[in-house]
Amino acid sequence: MRLRRLSCAAAGLALLLAAGCTGRADEDARPTASASASPRTTSAAPSPSPSPVDPVSIQALIRREHSGSGLRLGTVLARTAAYTSYAVTYESDGLTISGLMNIPAGKGPFPALVLAHGYINPAVYTTGRGLAREQDLLTREGYVVLHTDYRNHARSDDDPDNDVNLRLGYTSDVIGAVLALRGSGRPEIDEDRIGLLGRSMGGGVVYNTLVVAPGLVDAAVVFAPVSGRPQDNLERFQRGEGDPIAAEIDAAHGTPEENPRFWRNVSPLTFAHRATEPLLIHHGTADDTCPLAWSKRTVAAFEAAGKDVELRQYRGEGHTFGPRWPDSMEATTAFFERHLR
């Protein structure tokens, strides 16, 4: 099992950001020099300070010291012969985040999966809503499943700036969920075998997590993901649907035409070279919510960076997956079996 690198990578490491498929990042995060002085040098030269970055960017997430702890099991939501489902909370970057966790029956420790759901209006969202089929099936396959609600959802704390800041807080919440699992000390959880699964918007959260925190998990799967270029998502889901948040985003960060540097630096595709974990993408050819072309672009970016990525296409399947869902889950469980068992 690989050495976990998150505590090093996220606790102030500023890594050199090479060019991704959308071009080199404009605000490089460079490592701090720590070379010893030569014999002829009487005092060591001061280490250069990391160059400033926009606080709303993938680079800012890379530099942040992420935290996740205090996993607490609350009310039993369901109990079956195969598993018990609990309402849970954990801490993520100073916020309390709620969620749902399924623990298989039997003797652990079990490998664990963090699930990142797609967009559901927070006004109607309830704990664990989303990915219900996946929660049940994956737990029956022998995985502890933690479905995060994200900030601003259900019983989680509020982050009033999250929407205008392109919901990057959700990435912190997924990283925090993994760290909370790993530090929980619960005997049911194998802290050295953890994967990610995201759907739609949650697929974009998974992309961000892979490039922000390489080494955090062992493998990732996404279904019908959004675009790896946030401007595509803004145009389609917010500006295209008359959402007033689009104007707030434009005012805060500039449009893609006005501020291309910002939009490059919030795209995980720009930083695809940082990813280290295998990625499996499922996408239907008839998806009229998140076009298949978006996943093809993501695959091209990861392949250009030499990464382990696979795209499985399902003819005639729409955004939610219907007849081919069992096939997609068979491939998913086989993928996790290879990388987490």
Coordinates of C-alpha atoms in Angstrom, one line a residue, residues 58-297:
I58 CA -7.0 24.8 -7.2
Q59 CA -3.6 26.1 -6.2
A60 CA -5.0 27.6 -3.0
L61 CA -6.6 24.2 -2.2
I62 CA -3.2 22.6 -2.8
R63 CA -1.5 24.9 -0.4
R64 CA -4.1 24.7 2.3
E65 CA -3.6 22.4 5.3
H66 CA -6.8 20.4 5.1
S67 CA -8.3 18.9 8.2
G68 CA -10.8 16.2 8.8
S69 CA -11.6 14.6 12.1
G70 CA -14.2 13.9 14.8
L71 CA -16.2 11.2 12.9
R72 CA -19.2 10.6 15.1
L73 CA -21.9 8.0 14.6
G74 CA -25.4 9.2 15.6
T75 CA -28.9 7.9 15.0
V76 CA -29.4 4.5 13.4
L77 CA -31.2 5.3 10.1
A78 CA -31.6 1.7 9.0
R79 CA -30.6 -1.8 10.0
T80 CA -30.6 -4.8 7.7
A81 CA -29.0 -8.2 7.7
A82 CA -26.2 -6.8 5.5
Y83 CA -25.4 -3.5 7.2
T84 CA -26.3 -0.8 9.6
S85 CA -26.8 2.8 8.4
Y86 CA -26.0 5.7 10.7
A87 CA -26.3 9.5 10.6
V88 CA -22.8 10.9 11.1
T89 CA -21.0 14.2 11.5
Y90 CA -17.3 15.0 11.0
E91 CA -15.2 18.2 11.0
S92 CA -13.8 19.6 7.8
D93 CA -11.7 22.7 7.8
G94 CA -13.4 24.0 10.9
L95 CA -17.0 23.2 9.7
T96 CA -19.2 20.4 11.0
I97 CA -20.4 18.3 8.0
S98 CA -23.2 15.8 8.2
G99 CA -23.6 12.6 6.2
L100 CA -24.6 9.0 6.2
M101 CA -22.4 6.0 6.8
N102 CA -23.2 2.4 6.2
I103 CA -21.1 -0.3 8.0
P104 CA -21.3 -3.9 6.7
A105 CA -22.2 -6.7 9.1
G106 CA -19.4 -9.0 10.1
K107 CA -15.9 -8.7 11.1
G108 CA -13.8 -5.8 9.7
P109 CA -11.8 -3.9 9.0
F110 CA -13.4 -3.1 5.7
P111 CA -12.2 -0.9 2.9
A112 CA -14.0 2.4 2.7
L113 CA -15.5 4.6 0.0
V114 CA -16.4 8.3 0.2
L115 CA -19.4 9.2 -2.0
A116 CA -19.8 12.7 -3.5
H117 CA -23.4 13.3 -4.7
G118 CA -24.6 15.4 -7.6
Y119 CA -26.4 18.7 -7.4
I120 CA -29.6 18.7 -5.3
N121 CA -31.1 22.0 -4.2
P122 CA -29.9 22.4 -0.6
A123 CA -33.4 23.7 0.3
V124 CA -34.9 20.2 -0.3
Y125 CA -31.8 18.1 0.4
T126 CA -31.9 15.6 3.3
T127 CA -29.1 13.6 4.8
G128 CA -27.8 10.9 2.5
R129 CA -30.0 11.9 -0.4
G130 CA -28.4 10.9 -3.7
L131 CA -26.5 7.8 -4.8
A132 CA -29.0 5.6 -2.8
R133 CA -28.5 2.6 -5.1
E134 CA -24.8 2.9 -4.9
Q135 CA -24.8 3.2 -1.1
D136 CA -26.7 0.0 -0.8
L137 CA -24.9 -2.1 -3.4
L138 CA -21.4 -1.1 -2.4
T139 CA -22.0 -1.7 1.3
R140 CA -23.4 -5.2 0.5
E141 CA -20.1 -5.7 -1.5
G142 CA -18.2 -5.2 1.8
Y143 CA -17.3 -1.5 1.8
V144 CA -17.9 1.0 4.6
V145 CA -19.7 3.8 2.7
L146 CA -19.6 7.4 3.9
H147 CA -21.9 9.6 1.8
T148 CA -21.1 13.3 2.6
D149 CA -23.8 15.9 2.6
Y150 CA -21.3 18.7 1.9
R151 CA -21.4 22.1 3.6
N152 CA -24.7 24.1 3.3
H153 CA -26.7 20.8 3.1
A154 CA -28.8 19.0 5.7
R155 CA -27.3 19.4 9.2
S156 CA -23.9 20.7 8.0
D157 CA -22.6 24.2 8.8
D158 CA -23.2 27.0 6.4
D159 CA -20.5 28.6 4.1
P160 CA -22.2 31.7 2.6
D161 CA -19.5 32.2 0.0
N162 CA -19.4 28.7 -1.3
D163 CA -21.6 29.2 -4.4
V164 CA -19.9 32.3 -5.6
N165 CA -16.6 30.6 -5.1
L166 CA -17.5 27.8 -7.5
R167 CA -18.4 25.4 -4.7
L168 CA -14.7 24.6 -4.1
G169 CA -15.7 24.0 -0.5
Y170 CA -17.2 20.7 -1.5
T171 CA -13.7 19.5 -2.4
S172 CA -12.5 20.3 1.1
D173 CA -15.4 18.4 2.5
V174 CA -14.5 15.3 0.6
I175 CA -10.9 15.5 1.6
G176 CA -12.1 16.0 5.2
A177 CA -14.3 12.9 4.9
V178 CA -11.3 10.8 3.9
L179 CA -9.2 12.2 6.7
A180 CA -12.0 11.7 9.2
L181 CA -12.3 8.1 8.2
R182 CA -8.6 7.5 8.4
G183 CA -8.3 9.1 11.9
S184 CA -11.5 7.7 13.4
G185 CA -9.8 4.7 15.1
R186 CA -12.9 2.6 14.3
P187 CA -12.0 -1.1 14.0
E188 CA -14.5 -1.5 11.1
I189 CA -12.5 0.8 8.8
D190 CA -9.3 -0.1 7.0
E191 CA -7.7 3.3 6.9
D192 CA -5.2 2.2 4.2
R193 CA -7.9 1.2 1.7
I194 CA -10.1 4.2 0.7
G195 CA -11.6 5.1 -2.6
L196 CA -13.9 7.9 -4.0
L197 CA -17.1 7.7 -6.1
G198 CA -18.8 10.8 -7.4
R199 CA -21.8 11.5 -9.6
S200 CA -22.5 14.5 -11.9
M201 CA -21.4 17.5 -9.9
G202 CA -19.8 15.1 -7.5
G203 CA -17.7 13.9 -10.4
G204 CA -16.2 17.3 -10.6
V205 CA -15.5 17.3 -6.9
V206 CA -13.6 14.0 -7.4
Y207 CA -11.5 15.5 -10.2
N208 CA -10.6 18.3 -7.9
T209 CA -9.7 16.0 -5.0
L210 CA -7.4 13.9 -7.2
V211 CA -5.3 16.8 -8.2
V212 CA -5.4 18.7 -4.9
A213 CA -4.5 15.7 -2.8
P214 CA -2.6 13.1 -4.7
G215 CA -2.0 10.0 -2.6
L216 CA -5.1 10.6 -0.4
V217 CA -7.0 7.6 -1.8
D218 CA -6.3 4.5 -3.8
A219 CA -8.8 4.9 -6.7
A220 CA -11.7 6.9 -8.0
V221 CA -14.9 6.3 -10.1
V222 CA -17.2 8.9 -11.5
F223 CA -20.6 8.7 -13.2
A224 CA -22.0 11.2 -15.7
P225 CA -19.6 13.9 -14.5
V226 CA -19.7 17.6 -15.1
S227 CA -17.1 19.3 -17.2
G228 CA -13.5 19.7 -15.9
R229 CA -13.7 23.2 -17.1
P230 CA -15.9 25.2 -14.6
Q231 CA -16.8 27.8 -17.2
D232 CA -18.7 25.0 -19.1
N233 CA -20.7 24.3 -16.0
L234 CA -21.4 27.9 -15.3
E235 CA -22.6 28.5 -18.8
R236 CA -24.8 25.4 -18.9
F237 CA -26.3 25.2 -15.5
Q238 CA -26.3 28.7 -14.1
R239 CA -26.0 31.3 -16.8
G240 CA -28.0 29.1 -19.2
E241 CA -30.8 28.6 -16.6
G242 CA -31.0 32.2 -15.5
D243 CA -29.5 31.6 -12.1
P244 CA -28.6 34.9 -10.4
I245 CA -25.5 33.4 -8.9
A246 CA -23.9 33.7 -12.4
A247 CA -23.9 37.5 -12.2
E248 CA -22.3 37.3 -8.8
I249 CA -19.6 35.0 -10.0
D250 CA -18.9 37.3 -13.0
A251 CA -18.7 40.3 -10.6
A252 CA -16.4 38.4 -8.1
H253 CA -14.0 36.7 -10.6
G254 CA -14.6 38.1 -14.1
T255 CA -16.0 36.2 -17.0
P256 CA -13.8 33.6 -18.8
E257 CA -13.1 36.3 -21.5
E258 CA -12.2 38.9 -19.0
N259 CA -10.1 36.8 -16.6
P260 CA -8.9 33.6 -18.4
R261 CA -6.1 33.2 -15.8
F262 CA -8.7 32.7 -13.0
W263 CA -10.7 30.2 -15.0
R264 CA -7.6 28.2 -16.0
N265 CA -6.6 28.0 -12.3
V266 CA -9.9 26.7 -11.1
S267 CA -9.9 23.8 -13.6
P268 CA -8.6 20.4 -12.5
L269 CA -7.6 19.8 -16.1
T270 CA -4.9 22.4 -15.7
F271 CA -3.4 20.3 -12.9
A272 CA -4.0 16.8 -14.3
H273 CA -0.3 16.1 -14.0
R274 CA -0.7 16.0 -10.2
A275 CA -3.1 13.1 -10.1
T276 CA -1.6 9.7 -9.0
E277 CA -4.7 7.4 -8.7
P278 CA -6.5 5.4 -11.3
L279 CA -9.7 6.9 -12.5
L280 CA -12.7 5.2 -14.1
I281 CA -15.4 7.3 -15.8
H282 CA -18.9 6.1 -16.8
H283 CA -20.9 8.1 -19.2
G284 CA -24.0 7.5 -21.3
T285 CA -24.1 8.5 -25.0
A286 CA -27.6 10.0 -24.6
D287 CA -26.7 12.2 -21.6
D288 CA -28.4 15.5 -22.3
T289 CA -27.4 17.0 -18.9
C290 CA -23.7 16.5 -18.9
P291 CA -22.5 15.9 -22.5
L292 CA -20.3 12.9 -23.2
A293 CA -17.8 15.3 -24.9
W294 CA -17.0 16.7 -21.5
S295 CA -15.7 13.3 -20.3
K296 CA -13.8 12.8 -23.5
R297 CA -12.0 16.1 -22.9

